[in-house]
């Protein structure tokens, strides 16, 4: 089957899925620049990139299934792997950020607050 043998409806739907996947990924990735700290920044790319990749994988499933005249399962396995690992990665990054904030906080607060020094003298 050639690329010209793809029905117009499958071509249109796959194109819409690819464009929407690219837009979602771009919006999610822009969160890295716009949001102030690690805990706010982690949500934009995690959600946007997962949804964007889902749209791209749906387009791939559609085109591969139309070309093969049967359902293609490999892309579903990729989607399940990404959906399972992306939240776990985000959770591990947040835990590392919490640990780092806790360690930096202990190192920075080495002296008593100003009010406590004046009261003891």
XYZ file of N, CA, C and O in Angstrom:
484
model
N 0.836 -1.176 0.000
C 0.000 0.000 0.000
C 0.880 1.239 0.000
O 1.794 1.354 0.801
N 0.599 2.137 -0.873
C 1.329 3.396 -0.959
C 0.690 4.427 -0.045
O -0.443 4.262 0.420
N 1.408 5.499 0.185
C 0.859 6.583 1.000
C -0.337 7.243 0.317
O -1.159 7.853 0.971
N -0.436 7.115 -0.987
C -1.571 7.713 -1.698
C -2.833 6.874 -1.535
O -3.924 7.340 -1.836
N -2.718 5.633 -1.044
C -3.877 4.766 -0.861
C -4.570 4.973 0.480
O -5.546 4.294 0.763
N -4.086 5.868 1.300
C -4.720 6.146 2.594
C -5.991 6.951 2.337
O -5.970 7.944 1.606
N -7.109 6.558 2.941
C -8.351 7.313 2.742
C -8.216 8.743 3.267
O -7.457 9.017 4.193
N -8.991 9.639 2.693
C -8.890 11.056 3.055
C -9.261 11.287 4.519
O -8.697 12.135 5.172
N -10.241 10.523 5.036
C -10.670 10.729 6.418
C -9.570 10.317 7.400
O -9.375 10.951 8.434
N -8.825 9.241 7.073
C -7.733 8.809 7.949
C -6.574 9.802 7.878
O -5.944 10.107 8.899
N -6.333 10.308 6.684
C -5.273 11.304 6.505
C -5.596 12.589 7.268
O -4.739 13.155 7.955
N -6.848 13.030 7.175
C -7.279 14.251 7.878
C -7.220 14.064 9.390
O -6.703 14.924 10.114
N -7.723 12.933 9.870
C -7.716 12.676 11.312
C -6.292 12.551 11.852
O -5.970 13.093 12.916
N -5.429 11.867 11.110
C -4.033 11.735 11.542
C -3.335 13.088 11.538
O -2.553 13.390 12.449
N -3.627 13.920 10.549
C -3.026 15.259 10.508
C -3.483 16.098 11.689
O -2.684 16.802 12.312
N -4.779 16.044 12.013
C -5.292 16.786 13.173
C -4.667 16.292 14.472
O -4.326 17.087 15.351
N -4.513 14.977 14.595
C -3.887 14.424 15.797
C -2.427 14.845 15.907
O -1.948 15.172 17.004
N -1.707 14.855 14.791
C -0.304 15.272 14.827
C -0.157 16.749 15.172
O 0.708 17.124 15.975
N -1.009 17.587 14.599
C -0.930 19.025 14.897
C -1.312 19.287 16.349
O -0.634 20.037 17.058
N -2.388 18.645 16.816
C -2.785 18.865 18.217
C -1.744 18.299 19.174
O -1.487 18.876 20.238
N -1.101 17.188 18.833
C -0.025 16.647 19.666
C 1.157 17.589 19.741
O 1.746 17.781 20.799
N 1.502 18.199 18.611
C 2.596 19.167 18.610
C 2.271 20.406 19.417
O 3.114 20.919 20.159
N 1.029 20.886 19.305
C 0.617 22.071 20.065
C 0.603 21.773 21.562
O 1.077 22.577 22.370
N 0.065 20.606 21.947
C 0.049 20.241 23.372
C 1.456 20.106 23.933
O 1.737 20.538 25.058
N 2.349 19.515 23.173
C 3.735 19.376 23.622
C 4.411 20.735 23.748
O 5.150 20.990 24.704
N 4.158 21.614 22.804
C 4.739 22.962 22.864
C 4.212 23.738 24.067
O 4.981 24.390 24.779
N 2.917 23.660 24.312
C 2.336 24.354 25.467
C 2.891 23.776 26.770
O 3.242 24.516 27.692
N 2.980 22.453 26.854
C 3.537 21.828 28.053
C 4.986 22.193 28.280
O 5.410 22.453 29.406
N 5.748 22.247 27.204
C 7.169 22.578 27.337
C 7.389 24.042 27.666
O 8.390 24.400 28.289
N 6.458 24.899 27.275
C 6.597 26.317 27.613
C 6.457 26.550 29.114
O 6.885 27.583 29.620
N 5.884 25.572 29.818
C 5.801 25.671 31.270
C 7.160 25.693 31.936
O 7.313 26.223 33.033
N 8.157 25.120 31.289
C 9.512 25.165 31.841
C 10.045 26.585 31.904
O 10.822 26.931 32.785
N 9.655 27.411 30.964
C 10.135 28.792 30.936
C 9.275 29.722 31.783
O 9.774 30.678 32.360
N 7.984 29.470 31.850
C 7.064 30.417 32.455
C 6.870 30.236 33.962
O 6.596 31.202 34.648
N 6.974 29.040 34.457
C 6.651 28.788 35.858
C 7.869 29.014 36.751
O 9.003 28.820 36.342
N 7.651 29.420 38.022
C 8.742 29.941 38.849
C 9.704 28.909 39.453
O 10.894 29.152 39.511
N 9.227 27.768 39.944
C 10.131 26.842 40.627
C 9.885 25.410 40.170
O 9.012 25.140 39.352
N 10.678 24.489 40.702
C 10.632 23.094 40.270
C 9.255 22.490 40.454
O 8.761 21.787 39.573
N 8.625 22.754 41.564
C 7.354 22.107 41.863
C 6.236 22.594 40.953
O 5.317 21.852 40.664
N 6.310 23.803 40.485
C 5.331 24.288 39.509
C 5.720 23.852 38.100
O 4.862 23.524 37.286
N 7.000 23.824 37.810
C 7.472 23.481 36.458
C 7.242 22.030 36.095
O 7.149 21.693 34.930
N 7.178 21.147 37.067
C 7.087 19.722 36.767
C 5.739 19.353 36.162
O 5.651 18.403 35.389
N 4.684 20.107 36.444
C 3.351 19.730 35.967
C 3.142 20.018 34.488
O 2.496 19.222 33.805
N 3.640 21.124 33.999
C 3.427 21.476 32.596
C 3.987 20.458 31.620
O 3.252 19.903 30.798
N 5.265 20.153 31.689
C 5.814 19.169 30.748
C 5.253 17.765 30.949
O 5.061 17.040 29.987
N 4.978 17.390 32.184
C 4.470 16.042 32.415
C 3.119 15.852 31.746
O 2.918 14.898 31.002
N 2.206 16.774 31.984
C 0.865 16.634 31.406
C 0.861 16.934 29.913
O 0.303 16.174 29.126
N 1.482 18.027 29.505
C 1.455 18.423 28.100
C 2.168 17.440 27.197
O 1.663 17.083 26.125
N 3.322 16.980 27.625
C 4.082 16.060 26.788
C 3.437 14.675 26.738
O 3.484 14.008 25.712
N 2.830 14.242 27.828
C 2.138 12.958 27.815
C 0.933 13.005 26.892
O 0.714 12.087 26.091
N 0.148 14.082 26.975
C -1.010 14.216 26.080
C -0.572 14.387 24.629
O -1.189 13.832 23.716
N 0.480 15.143 24.401
C 0.993 15.327 23.043
C 1.487 14.019 22.452
O 1.213 13.703 21.284
N 2.230 13.255 23.242
C 2.712 11.965 22.764
C 1.558 11.011 22.520
O 1.587 10.215 21.574
N 0.521 11.095 23.337
C -0.665 10.269 23.118
C -1.325 10.565 21.780
O -1.733 9.644 21.067
N -1.414 11.838 21.425
C -1.991 12.209 20.129
C -1.130 11.709 18.973
O -1.653 11.197 17.972
N 0.174 11.821 19.099
C 1.075 11.341 18.039
C 0.977 9.820 17.906
O 0.950 9.281 16.794
N 0.894 9.117 19.032
C 0.770 7.666 18.971
C -0.576 7.241 18.393
O -0.659 6.251 17.664
N -1.648 7.972 18.686
C -2.951 7.673 18.074
C -2.899 7.854 16.563
O -3.463 7.051 15.814
N -2.225 8.894 16.110
C -2.069 9.100 14.668
C -1.268 7.960 14.055
O -1.604 7.466 12.966
N -0.235 7.516 14.749
C 0.580 6.410 14.244
C -0.223 5.113 14.193
O -0.125 4.344 13.231
N -1.027 4.862 15.230
C -1.888 3.676 15.244
C -2.867 3.724 14.078
O -3.071 2.730 13.376
N -3.457 4.876 13.852
C -4.440 5.025 12.786
C -3.828 4.749 11.417
O -4.351 3.937 10.643
N -2.723 5.382 11.116
C -2.105 5.215 9.793
C -1.578 3.791 9.604
O -1.774 3.175 8.551
N -0.922 3.234 10.634
C -0.402 1.870 10.517
C -1.531 0.854 10.376
O -1.417 -0.104 9.600
N -2.630 1.053 11.083
C -3.762 0.132 10.994
C -4.457 0.225 9.646
O -4.881 -0.791 9.086
N -4.592 1.432 9.111
C -5.216 1.590 7.803
C -4.341 0.963 6.723
O -4.841 0.293 5.811
N -3.045 1.135 6.822
C -2.151 0.557 5.816
C -2.122 -0.966 5.879
O -2.065 -1.631 4.855
N -2.164 -1.536 7.085
C -2.083 -2.990 7.228
C -3.444 -3.669 7.145
O -3.510 -4.900 7.130
N -4.527 -2.909 7.134
C -5.901 -3.441 7.098
C -6.203 -4.306 8.323
O -6.987 -5.242 8.258
N -5.552 -4.018 9.433
C -5.811 -4.684 10.708
C -5.303 -3.772 11.815
O -4.587 -2.818 11.568
N -5.702 -4.078 13.044
C -5.275 -3.254 14.180
C -3.810 -3.543 14.504
O -3.408 -4.693 14.639
N -3.012 -2.504 14.634
C -1.596 -2.624 14.981
C -1.451 -2.356 16.475
O -1.880 -1.323 16.977
N -0.826 -3.282 17.191
C -0.798 -3.242 18.652
C 0.471 -2.630 19.233
O 0.486 -2.222 20.392
N 1.549 -2.512 18.471
C 2.830 -2.068 19.019
C 2.752 -0.663 19.610
O 3.339 -0.391 20.655
N 2.050 0.240 18.966
C 1.950 1.606 19.468
C 1.171 1.685 20.781
O 1.413 2.555 21.607
N 0.241 0.763 20.979
C -0.492 0.720 22.241
C 0.457 0.374 23.387
O 0.377 0.945 24.477
N 1.384 -0.542 23.135
C 2.374 -0.878 24.159
C 3.269 0.311 24.481
O 3.600 0.554 25.649
N 3.650 1.075 23.466
C 4.455 2.283 23.692
C 3.674 3.284 24.525
O 4.198 3.871 25.480
N 2.399 3.475 24.182
C 1.561 4.423 24.927
C 1.406 3.999 26.382
O 1.489 4.836 27.293
N 1.179 2.720 26.625
C 1.058 2.237 28.004
C 2.349 2.435 28.785
O 2.323 2.805 29.961
N 3.475 2.206 28.146
C 4.762 2.411 28.809
C 4.964 3.873 29.178
O 5.381 4.192 30.289
N 4.649 4.771 28.262
C 4.830 6.209 28.533
C 3.862 6.682 29.608
O 4.237 7.429 30.513
N 2.615 6.228 29.536
C 1.626 6.632 30.537
C 2.005 6.105 31.914
O 1.777 6.764 32.932
N 2.626 4.937 31.972
C 3.023 4.370 33.264
C 4.283 5.019 33.813
O 4.420 5.184 35.032
N 5.222 5.401 32.960
C 6.503 5.895 33.460
C 6.554 7.405 33.660
O 7.312 7.884 34.501
N 5.766 8.163 32.951
C 5.825 9.622 33.080
C 5.413 10.112 34.472
O 6.127 10.924 35.061
N 4.320 9.647 35.047
C 3.997 10.089 36.414
C 5.010 9.623 37.452
O 5.284 10.331 38.416
N 5.575 8.449 37.257
C 6.583 7.951 38.199
C 7.828 8.832 38.144
O 8.405 9.191 39.181
N 8.236 9.212 36.952
C 9.382 10.096 36.800
C 9.118 11.446 37.452
O 9.981 11.995 38.144
N 7.923 11.992 37.251
C 7.578 13.272 37.867
C 7.588 13.166 39.391
O 8.082 14.067 40.080
N 7.077 12.066 39.912
C 7.057 11.883 41.359
C 8.475 11.798 41.919
O 8.779 12.393 42.955
N 9.358 11.092 41.233
C 10.743 10.989 41.695
C 11.450 12.340 41.630
O 12.244 12.678 42.518
N 11.178 13.126 40.586
C 11.766 14.466 40.510
C 11.260 15.361 41.640
O 12.025 16.135 42.215
N 9.970 15.261 41.961
C 9.437 16.068 43.063
C 10.034 15.652 44.399
O 10.352 16.497 45.227
N 10.204 14.354 44.600
C 10.820 13.894 45.850
C 12.270 14.368 45.952
O 12.724 14.746 47.032
N 12.985 14.346 44.840
C 14.364 14.850 44.852
C 14.372 16.345 45.152
O 15.249 16.831 45.879
N 13.412 17.100 44.622
C 13.317 18.527 44.912
C 13.006 18.793 46.369
O 13.570 19.713 46.981
N 12.122 17.993 46.954
C 11.798 18.149 48.376
C 13.022 17.841 49.229
O 13.335 18.575 50.174
N 13.727 16.773 48.889
C 14.934 16.418 49.636
C 15.986 17.510 49.520
O 16.611 17.896 50.512
N 16.164 18.024 48.317
C 17.166 19.081 48.117
C 16.778 20.356 48.856
O 17.629 21.021 49.441
N 15.492 20.713 48.831
C 15.043 21.901 49.559
C 15.281 21.720 51.057
O 15.704 22.643 51.737
N 15.029 20.536 51.558
C 15.233 20.266 52.978
C 16.721 20.357 53.332
O 17.089 20.946 54.342
N 17.581 19.815 52.505
C 19.023 19.869 52.755
C 19.553 21.297 52.638
O 20.380 21.723 53.438
N 19.096 22.044 51.650
C 19.533 23.437 51.501
C 19.017 24.299 52.644
O 19.698 25.207 53.100
N 17.830 24.010 53.128
C 17.268 24.771 54.234
C 18.054 24.582 55.509
O 18.261 25.518 56.277
N 18.542 23.386 55.758
C 19.338 23.114 56.955
C 20.678 23.837 56.869
O 21.158 24.398 57.841
N 21.271 23.895 55.686
C 22.563 24.552 55.530
C 22.448 26.063 55.621
O 23.337 26.722 56.123
N 21.341 26.634 55.159
C 21.218 28.091 55.127
C 20.862 28.675 56.488
O 21.281 29.752 56.830
N 20.069 27.991 57.276
C 19.660 28.509 58.578
C 20.625 27.960 59.622
O 20.391 26.954 60.252
N 21.759 28.647 59.804
C 22.758 28.207 60.779
C 22.818 29.126 61.998
O 23.413 28.780 62.987
N 22.202 30.297 61.921
C 22.214 31.221 63.050
C 20.784 31.465 63.520
O 19.829 31.209 62.812
N 20.668 31.954 64.740
C 19.349 32.225 65.303
C 18.744 33.453 64.640
O 19.473 34.334 64.167
N 17.440 33.558 64.583
C 16.793 34.746 64.002
C 17.153 35.997 64.801
O 17.561 35.936 65.943
N 16.988 37.156 64.171
C 17.361 38.420 64.816
C 16.628 38.665 66.124
O 17.209 39.150 67.078
N 15.375 38.307 66.195
C 14.612 38.537 67.422
C 15.138 37.705 68.586
O 15.135 38.129 69.728
N 15.628 36.515 68.325
C 16.134 35.637 69.376
C 17.464 36.134 69.921
O 17.759 36.001 71.089
N 18.311 36.719 69.071
C 19.604 37.229 69.547
C 19.407 38.414 70.479
O 20.069 38.510 71.497
N 18.487 39.299 70.169
C 18.264 40.477 71.008
C 17.669 40.130 72.352
O 17.924 40.762 73.355
N 16.876 39.063 72.393
C 16.231 38.684 73.644
C 17.222 38.013 74.593
O 17.095 38.119 75.803
N 18.255 37.335 74.047
C 19.178 36.643 74.934
C 20.252 37.569 75.490
O 20.914 37.241 76.445
N 20.450 38.745 74.916
C 21.510 39.634 75.396
C 21.058 40.481 76.483
O 20.450 40.876 77.170
